[in-house]
PDB file of C-alpha atoms in Angstrom:
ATOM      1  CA  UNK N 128       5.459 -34.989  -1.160  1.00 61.00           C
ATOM      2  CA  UNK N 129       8.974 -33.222  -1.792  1.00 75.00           C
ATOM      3  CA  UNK N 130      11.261 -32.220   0.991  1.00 84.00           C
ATOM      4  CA  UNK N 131      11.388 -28.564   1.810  1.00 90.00           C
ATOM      5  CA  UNK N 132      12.662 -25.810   3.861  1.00 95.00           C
ATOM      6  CA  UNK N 133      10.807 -23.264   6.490  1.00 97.00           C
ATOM      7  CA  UNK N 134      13.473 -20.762   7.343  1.00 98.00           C
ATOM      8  CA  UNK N 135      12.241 -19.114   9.898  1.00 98.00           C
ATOM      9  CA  UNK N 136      13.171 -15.374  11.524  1.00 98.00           C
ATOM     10  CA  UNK N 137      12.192 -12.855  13.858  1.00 98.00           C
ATOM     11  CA  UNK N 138      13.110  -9.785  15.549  1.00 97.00           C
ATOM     12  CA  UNK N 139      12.739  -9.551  19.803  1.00 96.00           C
ATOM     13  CA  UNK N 140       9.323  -8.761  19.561  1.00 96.00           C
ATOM     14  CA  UNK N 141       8.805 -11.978  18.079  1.00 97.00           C
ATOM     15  CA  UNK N 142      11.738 -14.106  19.483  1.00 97.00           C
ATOM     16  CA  UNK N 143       9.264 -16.126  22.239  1.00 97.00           C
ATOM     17  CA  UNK N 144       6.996 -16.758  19.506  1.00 97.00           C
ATOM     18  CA  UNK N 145       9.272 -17.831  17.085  1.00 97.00           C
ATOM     19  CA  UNK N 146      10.850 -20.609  19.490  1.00 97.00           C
ATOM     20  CA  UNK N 147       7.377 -22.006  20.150  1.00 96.00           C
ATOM     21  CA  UNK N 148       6.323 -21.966  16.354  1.00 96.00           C
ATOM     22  CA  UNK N 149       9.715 -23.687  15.465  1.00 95.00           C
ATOM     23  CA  UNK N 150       8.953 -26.310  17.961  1.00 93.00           C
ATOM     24  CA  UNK N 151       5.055 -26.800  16.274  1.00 92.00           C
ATOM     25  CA  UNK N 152       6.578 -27.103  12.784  1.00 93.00           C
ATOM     26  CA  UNK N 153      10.134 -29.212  13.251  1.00 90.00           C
ATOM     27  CA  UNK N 154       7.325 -31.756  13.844  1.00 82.00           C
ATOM     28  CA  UNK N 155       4.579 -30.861  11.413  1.00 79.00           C
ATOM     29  CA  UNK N 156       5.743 -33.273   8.963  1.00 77.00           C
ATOM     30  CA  UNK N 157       8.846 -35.937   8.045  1.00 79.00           C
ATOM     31  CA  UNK N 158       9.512 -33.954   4.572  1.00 85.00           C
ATOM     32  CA  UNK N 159      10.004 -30.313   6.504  1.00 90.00           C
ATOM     33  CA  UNK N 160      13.048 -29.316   7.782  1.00 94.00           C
ATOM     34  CA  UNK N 161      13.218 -26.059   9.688  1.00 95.00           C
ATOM     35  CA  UNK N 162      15.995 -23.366  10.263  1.00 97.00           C
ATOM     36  CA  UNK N 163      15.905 -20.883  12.095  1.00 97.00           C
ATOM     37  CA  UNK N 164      17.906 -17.697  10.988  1.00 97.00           C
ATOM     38  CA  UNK N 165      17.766 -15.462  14.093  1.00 93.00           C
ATOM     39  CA  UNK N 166      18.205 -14.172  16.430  1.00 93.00           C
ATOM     40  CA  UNK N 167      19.190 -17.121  18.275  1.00 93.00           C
ATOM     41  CA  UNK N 168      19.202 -14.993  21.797  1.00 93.00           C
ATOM     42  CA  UNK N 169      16.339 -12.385  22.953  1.00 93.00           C
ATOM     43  CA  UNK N 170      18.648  -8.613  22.776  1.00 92.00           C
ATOM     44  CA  UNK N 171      15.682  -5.450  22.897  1.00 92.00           C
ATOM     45  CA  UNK N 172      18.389  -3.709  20.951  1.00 91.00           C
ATOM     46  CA  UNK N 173      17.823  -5.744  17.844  1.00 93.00           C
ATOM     47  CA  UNK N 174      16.707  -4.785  14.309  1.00 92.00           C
ATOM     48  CA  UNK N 175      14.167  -6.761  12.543  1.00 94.00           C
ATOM     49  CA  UNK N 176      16.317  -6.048   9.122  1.00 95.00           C
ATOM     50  CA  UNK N 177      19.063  -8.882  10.049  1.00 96.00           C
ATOM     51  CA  UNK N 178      16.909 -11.843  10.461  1.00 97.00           C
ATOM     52  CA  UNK N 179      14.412 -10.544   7.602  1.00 98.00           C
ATOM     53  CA  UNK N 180      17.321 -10.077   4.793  1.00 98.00           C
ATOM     54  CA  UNK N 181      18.583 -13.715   6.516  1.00 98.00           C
ATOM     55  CA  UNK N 182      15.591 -15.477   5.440  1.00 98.00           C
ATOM     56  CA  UNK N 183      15.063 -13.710   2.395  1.00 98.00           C
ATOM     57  CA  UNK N 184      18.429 -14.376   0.828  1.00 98.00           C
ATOM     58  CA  UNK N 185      17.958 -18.029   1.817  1.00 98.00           C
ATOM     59  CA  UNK N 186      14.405 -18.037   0.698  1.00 98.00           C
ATOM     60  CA  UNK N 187      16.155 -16.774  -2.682  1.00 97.00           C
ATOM     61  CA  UNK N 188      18.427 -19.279  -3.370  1.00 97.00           C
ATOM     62  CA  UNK N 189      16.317 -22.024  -1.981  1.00 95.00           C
ATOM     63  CA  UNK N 190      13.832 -22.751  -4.366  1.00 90.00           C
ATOM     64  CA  UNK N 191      11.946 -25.683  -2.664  1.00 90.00           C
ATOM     65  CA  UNK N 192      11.970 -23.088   0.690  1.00 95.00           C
ATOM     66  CA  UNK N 193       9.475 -20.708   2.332  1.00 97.00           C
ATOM     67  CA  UNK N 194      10.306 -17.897   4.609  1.00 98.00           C
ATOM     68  CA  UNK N 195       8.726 -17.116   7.717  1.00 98.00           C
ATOM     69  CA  UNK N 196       9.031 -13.838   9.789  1.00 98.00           C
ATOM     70  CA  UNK N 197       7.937 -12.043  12.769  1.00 98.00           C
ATOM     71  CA  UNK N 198       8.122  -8.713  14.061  1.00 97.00           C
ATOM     72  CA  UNK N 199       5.833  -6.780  16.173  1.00 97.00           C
ATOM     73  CA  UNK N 200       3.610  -6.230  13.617  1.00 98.00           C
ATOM     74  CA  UNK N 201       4.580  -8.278  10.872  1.00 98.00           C
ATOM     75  CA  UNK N 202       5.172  -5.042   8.522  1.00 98.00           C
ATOM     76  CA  UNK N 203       8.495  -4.188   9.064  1.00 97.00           C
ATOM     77  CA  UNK N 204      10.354  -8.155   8.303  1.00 98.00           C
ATOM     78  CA  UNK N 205       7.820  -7.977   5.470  1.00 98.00           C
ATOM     79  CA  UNK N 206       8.800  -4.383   3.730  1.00 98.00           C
ATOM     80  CA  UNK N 207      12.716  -5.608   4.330  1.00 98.00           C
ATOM     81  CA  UNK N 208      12.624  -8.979   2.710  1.00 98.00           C
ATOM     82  CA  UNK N 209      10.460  -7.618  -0.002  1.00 96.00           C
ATOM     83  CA  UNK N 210      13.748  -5.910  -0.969  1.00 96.00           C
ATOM     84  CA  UNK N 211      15.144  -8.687  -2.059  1.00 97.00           C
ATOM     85  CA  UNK N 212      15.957  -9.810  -5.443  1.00 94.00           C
ATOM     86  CA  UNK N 213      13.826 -13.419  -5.503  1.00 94.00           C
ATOM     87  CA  UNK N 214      11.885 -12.468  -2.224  1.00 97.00           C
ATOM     88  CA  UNK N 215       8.125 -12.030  -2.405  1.00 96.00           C
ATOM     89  CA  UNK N 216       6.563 -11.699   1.329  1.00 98.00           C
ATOM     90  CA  UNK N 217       3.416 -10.837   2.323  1.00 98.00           C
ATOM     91  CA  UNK N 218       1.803 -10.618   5.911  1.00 98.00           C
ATOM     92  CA  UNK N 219      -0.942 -12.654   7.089  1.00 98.00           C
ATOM     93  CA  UNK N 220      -3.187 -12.448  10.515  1.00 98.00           C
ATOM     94  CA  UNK N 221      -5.258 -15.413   9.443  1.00 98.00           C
ATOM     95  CA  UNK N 222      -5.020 -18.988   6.937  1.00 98.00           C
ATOM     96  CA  UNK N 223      -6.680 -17.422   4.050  1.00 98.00           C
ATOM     97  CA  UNK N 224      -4.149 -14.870   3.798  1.00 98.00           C
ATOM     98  CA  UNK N 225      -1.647 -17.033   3.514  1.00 97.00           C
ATOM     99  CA  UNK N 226      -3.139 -19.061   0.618  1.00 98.00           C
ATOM    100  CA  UNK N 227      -3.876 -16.078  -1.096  1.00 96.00           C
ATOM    101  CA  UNK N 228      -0.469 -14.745  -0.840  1.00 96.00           C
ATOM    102  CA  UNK N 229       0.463 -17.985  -2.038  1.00 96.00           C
ATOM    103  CA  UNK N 230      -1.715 -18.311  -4.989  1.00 95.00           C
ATOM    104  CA  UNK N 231      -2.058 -15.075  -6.461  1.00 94.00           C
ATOM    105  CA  UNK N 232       0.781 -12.760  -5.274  1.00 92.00           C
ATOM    106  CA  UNK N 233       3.741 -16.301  -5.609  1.00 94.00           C
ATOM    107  CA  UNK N 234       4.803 -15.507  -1.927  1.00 96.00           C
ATOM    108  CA  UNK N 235       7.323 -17.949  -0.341  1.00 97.00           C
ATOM    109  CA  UNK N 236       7.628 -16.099   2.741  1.00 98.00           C
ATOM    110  CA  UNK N 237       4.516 -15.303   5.218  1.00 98.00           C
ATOM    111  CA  UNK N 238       5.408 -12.681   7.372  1.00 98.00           C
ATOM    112  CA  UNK N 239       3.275 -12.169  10.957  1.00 98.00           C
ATOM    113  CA  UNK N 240       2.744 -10.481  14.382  1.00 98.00           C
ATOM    114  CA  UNK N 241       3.703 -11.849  17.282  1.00 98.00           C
ATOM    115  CA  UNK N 242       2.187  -8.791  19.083  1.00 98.00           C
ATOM    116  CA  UNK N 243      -1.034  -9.836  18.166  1.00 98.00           C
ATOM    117  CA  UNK N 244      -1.026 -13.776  17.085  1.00 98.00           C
ATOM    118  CA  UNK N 245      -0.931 -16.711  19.366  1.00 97.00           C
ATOM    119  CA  UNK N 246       2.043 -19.374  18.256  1.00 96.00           C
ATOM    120  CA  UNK N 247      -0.900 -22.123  17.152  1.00 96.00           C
ATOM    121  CA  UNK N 248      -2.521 -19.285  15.234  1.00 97.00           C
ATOM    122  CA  UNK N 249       0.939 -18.844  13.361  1.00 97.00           C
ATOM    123  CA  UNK N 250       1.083 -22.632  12.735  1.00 96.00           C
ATOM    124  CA  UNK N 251      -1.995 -22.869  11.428  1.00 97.00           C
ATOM    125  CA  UNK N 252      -0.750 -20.114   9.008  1.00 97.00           C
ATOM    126  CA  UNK N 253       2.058 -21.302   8.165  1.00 96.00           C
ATOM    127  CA  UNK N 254       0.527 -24.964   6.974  1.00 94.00           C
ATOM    128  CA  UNK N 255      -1.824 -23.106   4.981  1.00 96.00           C
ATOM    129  CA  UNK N 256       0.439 -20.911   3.637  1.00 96.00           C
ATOM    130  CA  UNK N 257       3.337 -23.836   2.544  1.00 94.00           C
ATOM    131  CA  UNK N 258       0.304 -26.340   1.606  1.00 93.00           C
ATOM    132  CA  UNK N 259      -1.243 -23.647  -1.440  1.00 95.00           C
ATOM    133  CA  UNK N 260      -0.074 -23.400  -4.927  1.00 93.00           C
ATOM    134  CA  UNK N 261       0.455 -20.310  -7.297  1.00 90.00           C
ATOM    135  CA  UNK N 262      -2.054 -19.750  -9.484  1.00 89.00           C
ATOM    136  CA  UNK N 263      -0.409 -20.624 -13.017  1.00 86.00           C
ATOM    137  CA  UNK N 264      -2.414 -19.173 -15.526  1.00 87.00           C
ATOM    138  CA  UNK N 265      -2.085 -16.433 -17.679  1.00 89.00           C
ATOM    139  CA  UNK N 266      -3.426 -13.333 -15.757  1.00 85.00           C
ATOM    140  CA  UNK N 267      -1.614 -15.055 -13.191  1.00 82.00           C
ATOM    141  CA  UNK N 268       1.878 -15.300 -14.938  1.00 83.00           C
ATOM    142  CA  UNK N 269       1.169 -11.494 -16.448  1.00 86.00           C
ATOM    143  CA  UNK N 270       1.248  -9.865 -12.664  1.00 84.00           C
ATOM    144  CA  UNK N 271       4.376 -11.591 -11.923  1.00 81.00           C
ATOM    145  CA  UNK N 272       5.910 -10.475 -14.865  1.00 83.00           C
ATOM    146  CA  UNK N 273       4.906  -6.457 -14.314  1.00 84.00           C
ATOM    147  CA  UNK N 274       6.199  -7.379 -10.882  1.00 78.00           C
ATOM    148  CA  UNK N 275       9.645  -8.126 -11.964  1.00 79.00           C
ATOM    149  CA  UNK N 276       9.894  -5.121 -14.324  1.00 80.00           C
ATOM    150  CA  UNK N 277       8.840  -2.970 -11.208  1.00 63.00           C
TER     151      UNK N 277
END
């Protein structure tokens, strides 16, 4: 199995969970490495933008990477990174909507709420999520394309 990167980000709504789920998946496997992008301290005053464009850009430029986020909700990390060039996010509140994201959308980042999902719950997402495989065929390949000219 080929090394890979989880960079992982959250706002303070989902700093607490974000330190446990970094400690489940640092030792999920020998091949993962994971960084976390922020925010390394809990401030209420926060925006979820910085540590959502963090991972996104690094998500980017990394293409043997996935991206996870956390917000309240999980909307507002996912509508940010989506704004970036190379980016695809999508949100996910259980496994199968990670590996959907995955395999017909091309997501590498999972985005999630830590108002509403336990850290295990977000684990169990996340190895879902990294362990699917886009979809490669045609009708497949077409979306993404109409997806870049968007």
């Amino acid at each position: 199995m080929q090394e890979y990167t989880i960079y992982v980000g959250a706002d303070h709504r989902g700093f607490e969970k974000k330190q446990q789920l970094t400690k489940l998946l640092e030792n999920c496997h020998a091949n993962v490495k994971v960084k976390d992008l922020g925010a390394f301290e809990y401030s209420q005053d926060d925006d979820f933008n910085d540590p959502a464009k963090a991972v996104a850009y690094a998500v980017a430029k990394d293409e043997h990477s996935f991206g996870v986020l956390l917000c309240g909700s999980g909307q507002g990390v996912c509508i940010q990174a989506n704004r970036i060039a190379g980016a695809r996010a999508v949100c996910a509140k259980i496994p199968a909507d990670g590996v959907l994201g995955r395999e017909h959308d091309w997501a590498n980042i999972v985005c999630m709420s830590a108002d509403t999902l336990e850290a295990s719950a977000m684990e169990q997402i996340v190895k879902a999520f990294c362990h699917a495989h886009p979809l490669d065929d045609e009708r497949h390949q077409r979306r993404m394309r109409k997806l870049e000219e968007a």
